[in-house]
Coordinates of C-alpha atoms and ligand atoms in Angstrom, one line a residue:
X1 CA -1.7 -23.0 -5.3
X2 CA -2.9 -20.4 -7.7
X3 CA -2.3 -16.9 -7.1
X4 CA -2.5 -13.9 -9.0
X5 CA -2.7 -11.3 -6.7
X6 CA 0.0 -9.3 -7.2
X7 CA 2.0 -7.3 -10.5
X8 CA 4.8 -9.9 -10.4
X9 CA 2.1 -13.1 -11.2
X10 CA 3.1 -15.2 -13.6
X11 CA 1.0 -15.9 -16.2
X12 CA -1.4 -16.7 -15.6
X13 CA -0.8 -17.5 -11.6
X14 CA 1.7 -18.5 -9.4
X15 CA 1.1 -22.1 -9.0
X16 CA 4.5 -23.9 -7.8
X17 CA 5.7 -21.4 -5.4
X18 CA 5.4 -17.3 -5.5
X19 CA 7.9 -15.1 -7.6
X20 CA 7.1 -13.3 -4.0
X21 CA 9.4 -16.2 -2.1
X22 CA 6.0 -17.5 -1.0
X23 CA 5.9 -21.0 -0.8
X24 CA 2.9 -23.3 -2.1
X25 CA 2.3 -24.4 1.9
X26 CA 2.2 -20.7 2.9
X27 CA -0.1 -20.2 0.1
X28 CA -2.1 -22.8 0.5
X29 CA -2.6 -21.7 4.3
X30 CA -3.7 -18.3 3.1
X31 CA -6.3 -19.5 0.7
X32 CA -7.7 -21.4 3.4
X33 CA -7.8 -18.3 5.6
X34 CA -9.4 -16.6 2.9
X35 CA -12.1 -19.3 2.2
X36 CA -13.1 -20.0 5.9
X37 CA -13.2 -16.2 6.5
X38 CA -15.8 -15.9 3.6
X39 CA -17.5 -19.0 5.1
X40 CA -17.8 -17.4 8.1
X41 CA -18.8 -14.2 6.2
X42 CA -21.9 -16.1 4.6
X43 CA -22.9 -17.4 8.4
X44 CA -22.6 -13.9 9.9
X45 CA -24.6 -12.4 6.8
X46 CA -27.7 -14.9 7.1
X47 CA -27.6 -14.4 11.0
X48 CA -27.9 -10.5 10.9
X49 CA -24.2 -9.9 12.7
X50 CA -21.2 -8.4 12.1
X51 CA -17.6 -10.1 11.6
X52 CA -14.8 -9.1 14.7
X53 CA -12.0 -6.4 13.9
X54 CA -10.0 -9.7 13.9
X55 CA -10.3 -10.5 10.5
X56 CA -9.2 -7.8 9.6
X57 CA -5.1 -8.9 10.6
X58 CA -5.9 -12.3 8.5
X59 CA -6.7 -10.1 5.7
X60 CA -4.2 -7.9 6.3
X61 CA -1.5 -11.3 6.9
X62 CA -2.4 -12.3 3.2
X63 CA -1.5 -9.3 1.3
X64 CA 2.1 -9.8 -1.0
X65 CA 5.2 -9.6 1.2
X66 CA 3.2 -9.3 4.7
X67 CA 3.5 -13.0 6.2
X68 CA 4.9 -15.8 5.0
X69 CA 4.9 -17.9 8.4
X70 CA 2.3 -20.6 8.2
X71 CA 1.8 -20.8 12.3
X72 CA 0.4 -17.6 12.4
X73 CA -1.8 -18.2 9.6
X74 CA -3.0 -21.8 11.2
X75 CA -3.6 -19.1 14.5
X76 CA -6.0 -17.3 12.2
X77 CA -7.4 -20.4 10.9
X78 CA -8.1 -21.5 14.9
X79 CA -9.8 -18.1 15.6
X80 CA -11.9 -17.6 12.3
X81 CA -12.9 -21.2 12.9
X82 CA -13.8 -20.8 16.6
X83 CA -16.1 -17.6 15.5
X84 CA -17.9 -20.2 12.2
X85 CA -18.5 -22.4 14.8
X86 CA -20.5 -20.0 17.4
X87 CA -22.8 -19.5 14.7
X88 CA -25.8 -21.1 13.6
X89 CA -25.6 -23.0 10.2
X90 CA -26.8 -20.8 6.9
X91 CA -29.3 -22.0 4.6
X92 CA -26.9 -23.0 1.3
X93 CA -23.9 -22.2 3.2
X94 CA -21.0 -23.8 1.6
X95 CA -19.1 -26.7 2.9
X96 CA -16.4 -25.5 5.7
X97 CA -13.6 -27.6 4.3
X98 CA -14.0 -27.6 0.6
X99 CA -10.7 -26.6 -1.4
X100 CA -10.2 -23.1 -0.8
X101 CA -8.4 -21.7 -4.2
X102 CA -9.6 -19.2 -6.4
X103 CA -9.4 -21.4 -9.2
X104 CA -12.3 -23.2 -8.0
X105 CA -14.6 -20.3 -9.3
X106 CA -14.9 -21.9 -12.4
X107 CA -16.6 -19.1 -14.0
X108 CA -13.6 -17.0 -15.7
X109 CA -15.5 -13.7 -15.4
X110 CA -16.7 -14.6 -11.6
X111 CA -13.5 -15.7 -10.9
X112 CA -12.1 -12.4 -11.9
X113 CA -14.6 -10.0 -10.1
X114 CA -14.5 -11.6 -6.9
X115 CA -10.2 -11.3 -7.4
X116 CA -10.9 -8.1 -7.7
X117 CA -13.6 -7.0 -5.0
X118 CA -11.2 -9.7 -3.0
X119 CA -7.8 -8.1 -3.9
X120 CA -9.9 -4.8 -3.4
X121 CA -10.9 -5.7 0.2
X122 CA -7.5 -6.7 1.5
X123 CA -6.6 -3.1 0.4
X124 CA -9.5 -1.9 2.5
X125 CA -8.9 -3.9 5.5
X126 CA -5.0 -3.1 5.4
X127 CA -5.8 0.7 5.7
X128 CA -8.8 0.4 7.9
X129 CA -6.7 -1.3 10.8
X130 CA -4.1 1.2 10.4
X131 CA -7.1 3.7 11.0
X132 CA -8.9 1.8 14.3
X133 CA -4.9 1.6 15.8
X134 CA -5.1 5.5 15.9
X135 CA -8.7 5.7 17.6
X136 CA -10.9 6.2 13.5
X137 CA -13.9 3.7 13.6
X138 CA -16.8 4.0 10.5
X139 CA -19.6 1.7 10.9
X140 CA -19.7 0.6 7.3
X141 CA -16.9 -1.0 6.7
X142 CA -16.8 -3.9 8.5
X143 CA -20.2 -4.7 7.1
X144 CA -19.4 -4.2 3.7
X145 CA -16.0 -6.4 4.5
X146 CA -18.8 -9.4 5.5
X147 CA -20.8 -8.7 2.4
X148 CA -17.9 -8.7 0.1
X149 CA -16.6 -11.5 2.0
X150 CA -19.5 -13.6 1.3
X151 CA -20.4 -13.1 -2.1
X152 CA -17.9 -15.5 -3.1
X153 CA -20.5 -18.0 -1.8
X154 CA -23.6 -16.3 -3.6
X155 CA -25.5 -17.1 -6.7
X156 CA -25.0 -13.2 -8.5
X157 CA -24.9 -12.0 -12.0
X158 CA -22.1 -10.2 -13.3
X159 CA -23.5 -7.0 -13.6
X160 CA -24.1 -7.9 -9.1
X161 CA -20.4 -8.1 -8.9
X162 CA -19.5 -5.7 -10.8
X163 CA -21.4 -3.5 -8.5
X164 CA -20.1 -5.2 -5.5
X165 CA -16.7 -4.4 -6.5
X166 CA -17.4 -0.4 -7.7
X167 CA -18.9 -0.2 -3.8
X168 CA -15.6 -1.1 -2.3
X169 CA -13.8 1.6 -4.2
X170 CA -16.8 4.1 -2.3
X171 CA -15.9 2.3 1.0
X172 CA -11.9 2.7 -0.3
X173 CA -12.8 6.3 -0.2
X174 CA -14.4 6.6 3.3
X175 CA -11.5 4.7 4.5
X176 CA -9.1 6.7 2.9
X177 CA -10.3 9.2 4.2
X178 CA -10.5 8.6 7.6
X179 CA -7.1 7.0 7.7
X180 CA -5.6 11.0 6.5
X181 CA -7.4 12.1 9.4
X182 CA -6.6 9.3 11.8
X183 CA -2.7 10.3 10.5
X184 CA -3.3 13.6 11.4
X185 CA -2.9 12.7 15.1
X186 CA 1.1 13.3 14.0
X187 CA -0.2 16.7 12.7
X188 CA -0.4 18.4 9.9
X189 CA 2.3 16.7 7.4
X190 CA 4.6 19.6 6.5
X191 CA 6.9 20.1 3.4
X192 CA 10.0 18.8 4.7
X193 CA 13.4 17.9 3.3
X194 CA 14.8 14.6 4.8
X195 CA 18.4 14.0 5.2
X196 CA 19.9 11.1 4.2
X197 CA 23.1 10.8 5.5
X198 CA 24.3 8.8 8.2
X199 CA 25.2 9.2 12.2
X200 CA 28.0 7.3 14.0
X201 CA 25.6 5.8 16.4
X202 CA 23.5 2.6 15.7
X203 CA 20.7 2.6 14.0
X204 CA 17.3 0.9 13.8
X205 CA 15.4 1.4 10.5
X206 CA 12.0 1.3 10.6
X207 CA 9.3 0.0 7.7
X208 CA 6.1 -0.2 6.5
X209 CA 3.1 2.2 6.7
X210 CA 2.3 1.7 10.2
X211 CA 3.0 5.8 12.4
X212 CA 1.4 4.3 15.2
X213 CA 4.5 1.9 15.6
X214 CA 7.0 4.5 14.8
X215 CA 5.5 6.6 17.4
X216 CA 5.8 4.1 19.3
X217 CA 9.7 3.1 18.8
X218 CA 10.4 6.6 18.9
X219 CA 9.4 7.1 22.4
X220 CA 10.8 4.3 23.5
X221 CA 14.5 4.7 22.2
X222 CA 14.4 8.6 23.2
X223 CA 17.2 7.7 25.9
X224 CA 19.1 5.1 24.1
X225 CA 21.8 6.1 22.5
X226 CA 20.8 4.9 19.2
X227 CA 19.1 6.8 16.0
X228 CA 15.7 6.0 14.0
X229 CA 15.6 5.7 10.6
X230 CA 12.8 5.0 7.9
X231 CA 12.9 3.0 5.1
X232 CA 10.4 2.8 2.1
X233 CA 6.9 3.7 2.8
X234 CA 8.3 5.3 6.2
X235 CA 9.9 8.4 4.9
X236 CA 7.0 10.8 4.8
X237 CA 7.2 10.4 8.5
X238 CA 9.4 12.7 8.9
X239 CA 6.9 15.3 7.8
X240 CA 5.0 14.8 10.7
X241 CA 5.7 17.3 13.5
X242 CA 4.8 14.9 15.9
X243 CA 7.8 12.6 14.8
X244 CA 9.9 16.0 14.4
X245 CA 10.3 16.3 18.1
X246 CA 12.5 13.2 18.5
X247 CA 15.9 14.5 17.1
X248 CA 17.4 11.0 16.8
X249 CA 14.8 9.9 13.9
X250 CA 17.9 11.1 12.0
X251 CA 17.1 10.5 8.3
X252 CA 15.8 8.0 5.9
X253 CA 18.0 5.2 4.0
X254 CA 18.2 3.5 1.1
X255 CA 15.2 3.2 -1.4
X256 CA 11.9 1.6 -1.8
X257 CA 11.0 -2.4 -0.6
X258 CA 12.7 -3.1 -3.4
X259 CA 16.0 -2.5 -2.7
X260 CA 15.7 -3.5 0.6
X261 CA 18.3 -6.6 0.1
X262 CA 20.9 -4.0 -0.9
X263 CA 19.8 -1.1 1.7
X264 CA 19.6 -3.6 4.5
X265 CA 22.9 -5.3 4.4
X266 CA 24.3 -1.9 4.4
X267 CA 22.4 -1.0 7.6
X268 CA 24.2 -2.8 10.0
X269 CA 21.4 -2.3 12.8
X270 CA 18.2 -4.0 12.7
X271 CA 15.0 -3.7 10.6
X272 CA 11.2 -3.3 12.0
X273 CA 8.7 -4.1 9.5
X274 CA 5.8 -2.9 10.6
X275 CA 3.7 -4.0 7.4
X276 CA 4.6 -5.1 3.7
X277 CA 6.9 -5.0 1.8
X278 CA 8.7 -7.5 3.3
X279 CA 11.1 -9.9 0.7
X280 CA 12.2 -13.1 2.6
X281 CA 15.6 -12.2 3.9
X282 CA 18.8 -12.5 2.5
X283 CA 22.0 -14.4 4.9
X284 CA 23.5 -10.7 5.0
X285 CA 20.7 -9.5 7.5
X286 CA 18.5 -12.5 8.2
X287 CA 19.1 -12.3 11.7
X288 CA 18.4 -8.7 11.9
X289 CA 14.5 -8.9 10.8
X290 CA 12.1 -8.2 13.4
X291 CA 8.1 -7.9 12.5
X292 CA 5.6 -6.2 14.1
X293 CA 1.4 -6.0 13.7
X294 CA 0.2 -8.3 10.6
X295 CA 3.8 -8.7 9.6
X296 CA 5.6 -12.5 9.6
X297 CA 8.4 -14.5 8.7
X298 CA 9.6 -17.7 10.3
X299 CA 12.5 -17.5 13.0
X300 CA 12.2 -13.5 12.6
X301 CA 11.4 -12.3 15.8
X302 CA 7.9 -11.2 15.9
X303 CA 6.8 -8.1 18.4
X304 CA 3.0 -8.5 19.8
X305 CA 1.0 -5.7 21.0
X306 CA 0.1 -5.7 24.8
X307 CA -3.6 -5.8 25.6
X308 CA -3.5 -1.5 25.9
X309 CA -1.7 -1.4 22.3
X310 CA 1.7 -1.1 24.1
X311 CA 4.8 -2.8 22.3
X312 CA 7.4 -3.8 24.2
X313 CA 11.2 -3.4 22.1
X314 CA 13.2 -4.1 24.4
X315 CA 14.8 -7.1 22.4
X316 CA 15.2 -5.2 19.0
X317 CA 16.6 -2.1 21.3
X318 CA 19.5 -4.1 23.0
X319 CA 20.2 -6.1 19.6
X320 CA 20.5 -3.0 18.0
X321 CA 22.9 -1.5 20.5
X322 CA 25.2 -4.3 19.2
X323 CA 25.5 -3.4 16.0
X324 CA 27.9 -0.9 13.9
X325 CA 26.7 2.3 12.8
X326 CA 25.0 2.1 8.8
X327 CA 27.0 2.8 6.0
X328 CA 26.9 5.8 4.4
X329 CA 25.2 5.1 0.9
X330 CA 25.7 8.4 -1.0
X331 CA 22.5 9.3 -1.7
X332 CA 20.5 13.2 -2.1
X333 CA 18.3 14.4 0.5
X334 CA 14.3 13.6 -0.3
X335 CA 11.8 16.3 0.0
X336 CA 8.3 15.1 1.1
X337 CA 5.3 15.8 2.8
X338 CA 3.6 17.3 0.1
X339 CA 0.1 16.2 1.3
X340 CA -2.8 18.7 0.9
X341 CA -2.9 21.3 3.4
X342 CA 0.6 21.8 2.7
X343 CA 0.1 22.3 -1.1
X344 CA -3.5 24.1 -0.9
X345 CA -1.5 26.2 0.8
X346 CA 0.4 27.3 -2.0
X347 CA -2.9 26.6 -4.5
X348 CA -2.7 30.6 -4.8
X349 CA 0.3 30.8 -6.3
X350 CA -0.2 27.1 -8.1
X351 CA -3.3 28.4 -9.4
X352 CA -1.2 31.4 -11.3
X353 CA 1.3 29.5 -12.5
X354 CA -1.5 27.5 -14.4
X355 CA -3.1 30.8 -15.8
X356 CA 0.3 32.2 -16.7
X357 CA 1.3 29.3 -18.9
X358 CA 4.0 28.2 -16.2
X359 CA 2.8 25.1 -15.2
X360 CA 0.8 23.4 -17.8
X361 CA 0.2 19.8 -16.9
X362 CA 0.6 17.6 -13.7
X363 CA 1.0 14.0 -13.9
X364 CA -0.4 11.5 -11.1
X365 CA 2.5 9.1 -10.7
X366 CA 1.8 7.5 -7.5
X367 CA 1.4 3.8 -6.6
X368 CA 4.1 1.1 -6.0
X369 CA 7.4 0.3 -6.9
X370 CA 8.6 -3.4 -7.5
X371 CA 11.3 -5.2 -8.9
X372 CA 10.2 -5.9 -12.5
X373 CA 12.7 -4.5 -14.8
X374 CA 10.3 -2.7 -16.6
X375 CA 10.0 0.0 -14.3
X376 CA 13.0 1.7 -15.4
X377 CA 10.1 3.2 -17.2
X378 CA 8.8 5.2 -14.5
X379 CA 12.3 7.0 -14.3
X380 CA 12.7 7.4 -18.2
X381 CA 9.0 8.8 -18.3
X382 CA 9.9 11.4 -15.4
X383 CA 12.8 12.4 -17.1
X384 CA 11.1 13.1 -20.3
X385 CA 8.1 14.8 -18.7
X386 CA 8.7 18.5 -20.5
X387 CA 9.9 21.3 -17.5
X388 CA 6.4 22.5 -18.1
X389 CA 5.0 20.0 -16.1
X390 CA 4.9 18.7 -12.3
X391 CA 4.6 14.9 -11.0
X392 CA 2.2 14.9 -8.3
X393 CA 3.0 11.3 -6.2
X394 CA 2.7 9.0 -2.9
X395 CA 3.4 5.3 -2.2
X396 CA 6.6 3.4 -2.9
X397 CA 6.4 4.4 -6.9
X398 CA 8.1 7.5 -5.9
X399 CA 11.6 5.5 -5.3
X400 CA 12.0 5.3 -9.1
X401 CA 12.2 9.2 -9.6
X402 CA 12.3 11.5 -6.1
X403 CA 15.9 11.4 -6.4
X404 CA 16.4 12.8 -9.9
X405 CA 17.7 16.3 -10.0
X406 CA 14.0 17.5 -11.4
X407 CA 14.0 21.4 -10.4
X408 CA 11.1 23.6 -9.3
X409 CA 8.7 25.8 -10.9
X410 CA 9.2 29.1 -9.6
X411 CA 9.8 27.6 -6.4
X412 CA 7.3 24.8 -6.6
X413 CA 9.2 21.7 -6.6
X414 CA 8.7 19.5 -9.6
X415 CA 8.1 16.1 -8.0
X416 CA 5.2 16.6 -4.9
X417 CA 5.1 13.7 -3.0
X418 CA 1.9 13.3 -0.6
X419 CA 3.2 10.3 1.6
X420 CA 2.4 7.0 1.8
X421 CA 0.5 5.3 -1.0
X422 CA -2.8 5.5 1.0
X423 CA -1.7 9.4 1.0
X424 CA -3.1 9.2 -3.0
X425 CA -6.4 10.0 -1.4
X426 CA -4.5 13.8 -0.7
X427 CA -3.7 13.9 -4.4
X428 CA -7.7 14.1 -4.6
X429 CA -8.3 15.7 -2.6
X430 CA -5.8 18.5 -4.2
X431 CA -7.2 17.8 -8.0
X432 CA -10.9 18.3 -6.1
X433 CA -10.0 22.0 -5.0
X434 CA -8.5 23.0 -8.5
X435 CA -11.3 21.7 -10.2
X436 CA -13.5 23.9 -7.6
X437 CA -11.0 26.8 -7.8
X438 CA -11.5 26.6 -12.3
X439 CA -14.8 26.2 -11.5
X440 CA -14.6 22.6 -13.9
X441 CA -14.5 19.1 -13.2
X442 CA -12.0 16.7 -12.1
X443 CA -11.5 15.1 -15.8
X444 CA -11.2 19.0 -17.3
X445 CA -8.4 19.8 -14.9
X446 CA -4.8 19.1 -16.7
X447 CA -3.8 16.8 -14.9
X448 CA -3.4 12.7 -16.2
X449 CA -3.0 9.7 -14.1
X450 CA 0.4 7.1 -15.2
X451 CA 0.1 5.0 -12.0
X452 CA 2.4 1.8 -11.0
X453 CA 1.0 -1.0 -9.4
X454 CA 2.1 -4.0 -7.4
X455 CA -0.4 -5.0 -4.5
X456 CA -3.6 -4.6 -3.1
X457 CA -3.7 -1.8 -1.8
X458 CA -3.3 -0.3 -5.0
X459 CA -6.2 -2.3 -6.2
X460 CA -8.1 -0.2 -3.7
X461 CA -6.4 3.1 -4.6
X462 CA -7.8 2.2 -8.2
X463 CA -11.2 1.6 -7.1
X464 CA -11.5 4.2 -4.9
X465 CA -10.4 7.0 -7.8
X466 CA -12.7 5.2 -10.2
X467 CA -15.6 5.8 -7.7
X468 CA -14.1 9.4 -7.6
X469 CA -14.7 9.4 -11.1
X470 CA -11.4 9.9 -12.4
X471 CA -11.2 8.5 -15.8
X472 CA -8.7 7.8 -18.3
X473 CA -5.9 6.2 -15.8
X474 CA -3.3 4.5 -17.2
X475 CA -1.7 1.2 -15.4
X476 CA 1.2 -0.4 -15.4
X477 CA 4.1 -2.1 -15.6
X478 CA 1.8 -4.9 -16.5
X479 CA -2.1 -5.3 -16.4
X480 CA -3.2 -7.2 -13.7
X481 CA -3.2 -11.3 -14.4
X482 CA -6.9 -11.6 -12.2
X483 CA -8.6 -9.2 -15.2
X484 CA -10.2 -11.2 -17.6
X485 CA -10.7 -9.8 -20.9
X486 CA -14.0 -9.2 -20.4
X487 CA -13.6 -7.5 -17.3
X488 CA -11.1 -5.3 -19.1
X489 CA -13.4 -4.3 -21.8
X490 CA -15.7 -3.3 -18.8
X491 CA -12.8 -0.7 -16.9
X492 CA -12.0 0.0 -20.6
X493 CA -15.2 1.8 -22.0
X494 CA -16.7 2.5 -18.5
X495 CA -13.5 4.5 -16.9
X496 CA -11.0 5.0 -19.6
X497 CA -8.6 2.6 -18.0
X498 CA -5.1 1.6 -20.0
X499 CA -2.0 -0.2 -20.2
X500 CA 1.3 1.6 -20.3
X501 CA 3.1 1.2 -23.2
X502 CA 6.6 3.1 -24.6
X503 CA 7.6 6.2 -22.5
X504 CA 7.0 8.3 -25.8
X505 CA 3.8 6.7 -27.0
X506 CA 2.6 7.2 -23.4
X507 CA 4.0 11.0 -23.6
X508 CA 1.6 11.9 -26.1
X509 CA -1.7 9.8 -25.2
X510 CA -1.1 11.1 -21.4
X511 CA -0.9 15.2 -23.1
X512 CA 2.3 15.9 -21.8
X513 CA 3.9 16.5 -24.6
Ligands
LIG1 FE1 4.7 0.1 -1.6 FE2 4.6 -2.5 -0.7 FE3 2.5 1.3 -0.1 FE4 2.3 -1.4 -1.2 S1 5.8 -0.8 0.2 S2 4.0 -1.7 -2.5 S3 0.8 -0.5 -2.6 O1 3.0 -2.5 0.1 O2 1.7 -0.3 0.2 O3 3.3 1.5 -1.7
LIG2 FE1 2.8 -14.7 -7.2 FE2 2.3 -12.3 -6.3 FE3 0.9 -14.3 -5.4 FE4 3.5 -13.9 -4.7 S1 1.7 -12.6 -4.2 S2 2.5 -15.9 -5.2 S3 4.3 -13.2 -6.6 S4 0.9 -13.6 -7.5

């Protein structure tokens, strides 16, 4: 075992077992997913075809906190292998069933560019099956999934991969975008205030990033005497008018992924995960853990998709019937939906503020939250951010400050959150129309980028806004353990990139103060 895929790594890898809870079988089963699927890649390449939508659920299965059930990745295995096997043998092809870690790219610099076009893809894949689910198909990506894929296997020069990996944050982009308009068959996301009290009925509570499933669960519970709520990534949801319709998704509960030991023994009713951030389950809840889509755990009951896309919940609907209402936990009401047609909206008045002196920076805070202790930071930072300035956000980062008592800006709420972390293509697409509406560029607006990560997908975010040309970004808690020093000094003088440090040394270097 030797991962390093995700902010909580150790350093330099997870090697006996993840900080995750994944254990070095699991892990072992998902690098040699990973390998045969790039095997399979390097066949597909040489022979002119492209890879199945398939692989893109065992790409999906190996992101942090999505699967830890090694039968369904020896399912993968079977079908990747299956698909090697119907095609014809590639000149210098690798050897099917060589080990399959990352550390056997020997090369430190290799090693650390295909992480990250690797890490980058997974991202890509996650997002692009959320997109086909909804009816959004682009002809480039599987392609470029098959080229990445492969180039683990190829003979190329750093300067190769460091292009490979700057053309998945342009295919992050298309695929971004696509998915913000394969969300919009919810609608238009609204600014909308979500309650987050409790009913006296039973509850389900939905997570993950997956509408399509919500949907889904929504219309199938309409008549059962039981509520909805979201959880984590779930709660911009509720700006949807689409998901407005169904009066019993009452409200969201409890925090981000992280908390989700707490939140969920509190619940009562069952939990859907419909993608990560899933933390192996505590006794409190275990048996109340049902997955859905790429999603695993073992003896957690798993819900398939029919042949048509239809789900049937039948189980998790009667178990939940069964169970007490959730606790109340206390908590303020969350305001989201802040995505961009929604805030271009108010770009007029915005756009004022600026000229008048009112509003004189916003910060990008989006990304993930995560359990390392150092993202108290992300609190303290918001706290200290002068009254001056607005946090523009999406993803689970948000957990860490969307409850603080922040204020407004003559009526324009301090803390703007777009959605779901793939939602941080919306806080582009906003800093694109003020640079437009200043006539300026996207590195003269005022507006700096302190952005959390934890997963893959935000190693996609990150490419795809370096390919946007933002510049300057700064990362943390941590810098990722797959960047080699030399990569580093490459995302250092090319795009600006750097590490988070003190919440008043970052103050300054960010202009906020
Ligand atoms: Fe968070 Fe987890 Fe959305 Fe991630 S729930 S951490 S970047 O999976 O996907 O923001
Ligand atoms: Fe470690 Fe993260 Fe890999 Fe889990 S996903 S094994 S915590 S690096």
């Amino acid at each position: 075992m030797y991962c390093q895929q995700c902010q909580e790594s150790r350093t330099p890898a997870c090697t006996l077992g993840g900080a995750c809870g994944k254990k070095k079988t699991v892990a072992g089963a998902q690098d040699r997913v990973l390998y045969s699927l790039s095997a399979l890649a390097f066949r597909a390449k040489a022979a002119d075809t492209s890879l199945e939508p398939c692989v893109l659920e065992a790409l999906f299965a190996t992101l942090t906190n999505v699967n830890f059930d090694e039968v369904r990745f020896g399912e993968y295995l079977s079908c990747i292998t299956a698909h090697y096997n119907a095609l014809p043998p590639a000149a210098g092809e690798p050897a099917f069933d060589a080990p399959a870690g990352l550390d056997t790219l020997s090369d430190v610099n290799t090693r650390s560019l295909f992480s990250l076009l690797l890490f980058g893809v997974k991202g890509l894949a996650a997002y692009y099956s959320h997109a086909l689910v909804l009816g959004k198909s682009d002809d480039t990506v599987l392609p470029f999934i098959r080229d990445a894929l492969a180039s683990r296997f190829e003979n190329l020069t750093i300067d190769q991969r460091t292009a490979l990996v700057l053309d998945c944050g342009r295919h992050g982009v298309t695929v971004l975008a696509l998915l913000d308009a394969a969300n919009q068959t919810y609608g238009v996301p609204e600014i909308t205030r979500v309650s987050t009290s409790t009913g006296v009925r039973p509850g389900i509570l939905v997570t993950g990033h997956d509408l399509k499933d919500l949907a889904l669960l929504l219309e199938a519970t309409k008549n059962e005497g039981i509520d909805i709520y979201t959880h984590g990534e779930m709660l911009p949801a509720h700006a949807y008018p689409a998901f407005k319709k169904y009066p019993h998704l009452r409200g969201n509960y409890g925090g981000s992924w992280a908390e989700q030991v707490t939140d969920f023994a509190k619940f009562n009713g069952p939990v859907l995960f419909t993608t990560n951030c899933l933390v192996p389950p505590a006794p409190a809840y275990a048996d109340k853990v049902f997955t859905t889509g790429a999603v695993g755990f073992p003896n957690c009951p798993h819900i398939d998709a029919g042949p048509d896309g239809s789900k049937d919940f039948s189980t998790l609907i009667a178990f939940a019937r069964t169970c007490r209402p959730p606790e109340e936990l206390g908590r303020p009401d969350l305001l989201t939906g802040c995505a961009h047609d929604a805030v271009l909206a108010l770009a007029p008045k915005v756009i004022d503020l600026i000229k008048g002196g009112k509003i004189r920076r916003f910060v990008v805070m989006a990304g993930c939250d995560g359990r390392d202790k150092r993202r108290s930071y992300y609190t303290e930072f918001a706290k200290a951010l002068p009254r001056d300035t607005i946090i523009l956000t999406a993803g689970c980062a948000k957990y860490r400050y969307n409850a603080l008592a922040l204020g407004d800006i003559d009526g324009i709420p301090r803390v703007l959150d777009a959605g779901q972390c793939n939602d941080s293509y919306s806080l582009v697409v906003v800093a694109l129309a003020l640079a437009d509406a200043f006539g300026c560029g996207v590195n003269d607006l005022p507006i700096s980028y302190n952005i959390a990560w934890y997963e893959q997908k935000a190693v996609l975010v990150l490419l795809a806004l370096l390919h946007l040309g933002v510049k300057n970004i700064m990362l943390g808690p941590s810098l990722p353990e797959f960047v080699s020093p030399d990569v580093l000094n490459v995302l250092v003088t090319t795009f600006g990139l750097q590490p988070s440090s003190t919440v008043a040394e970052d103050l300054v270097k960010l202009s906020c103060i």
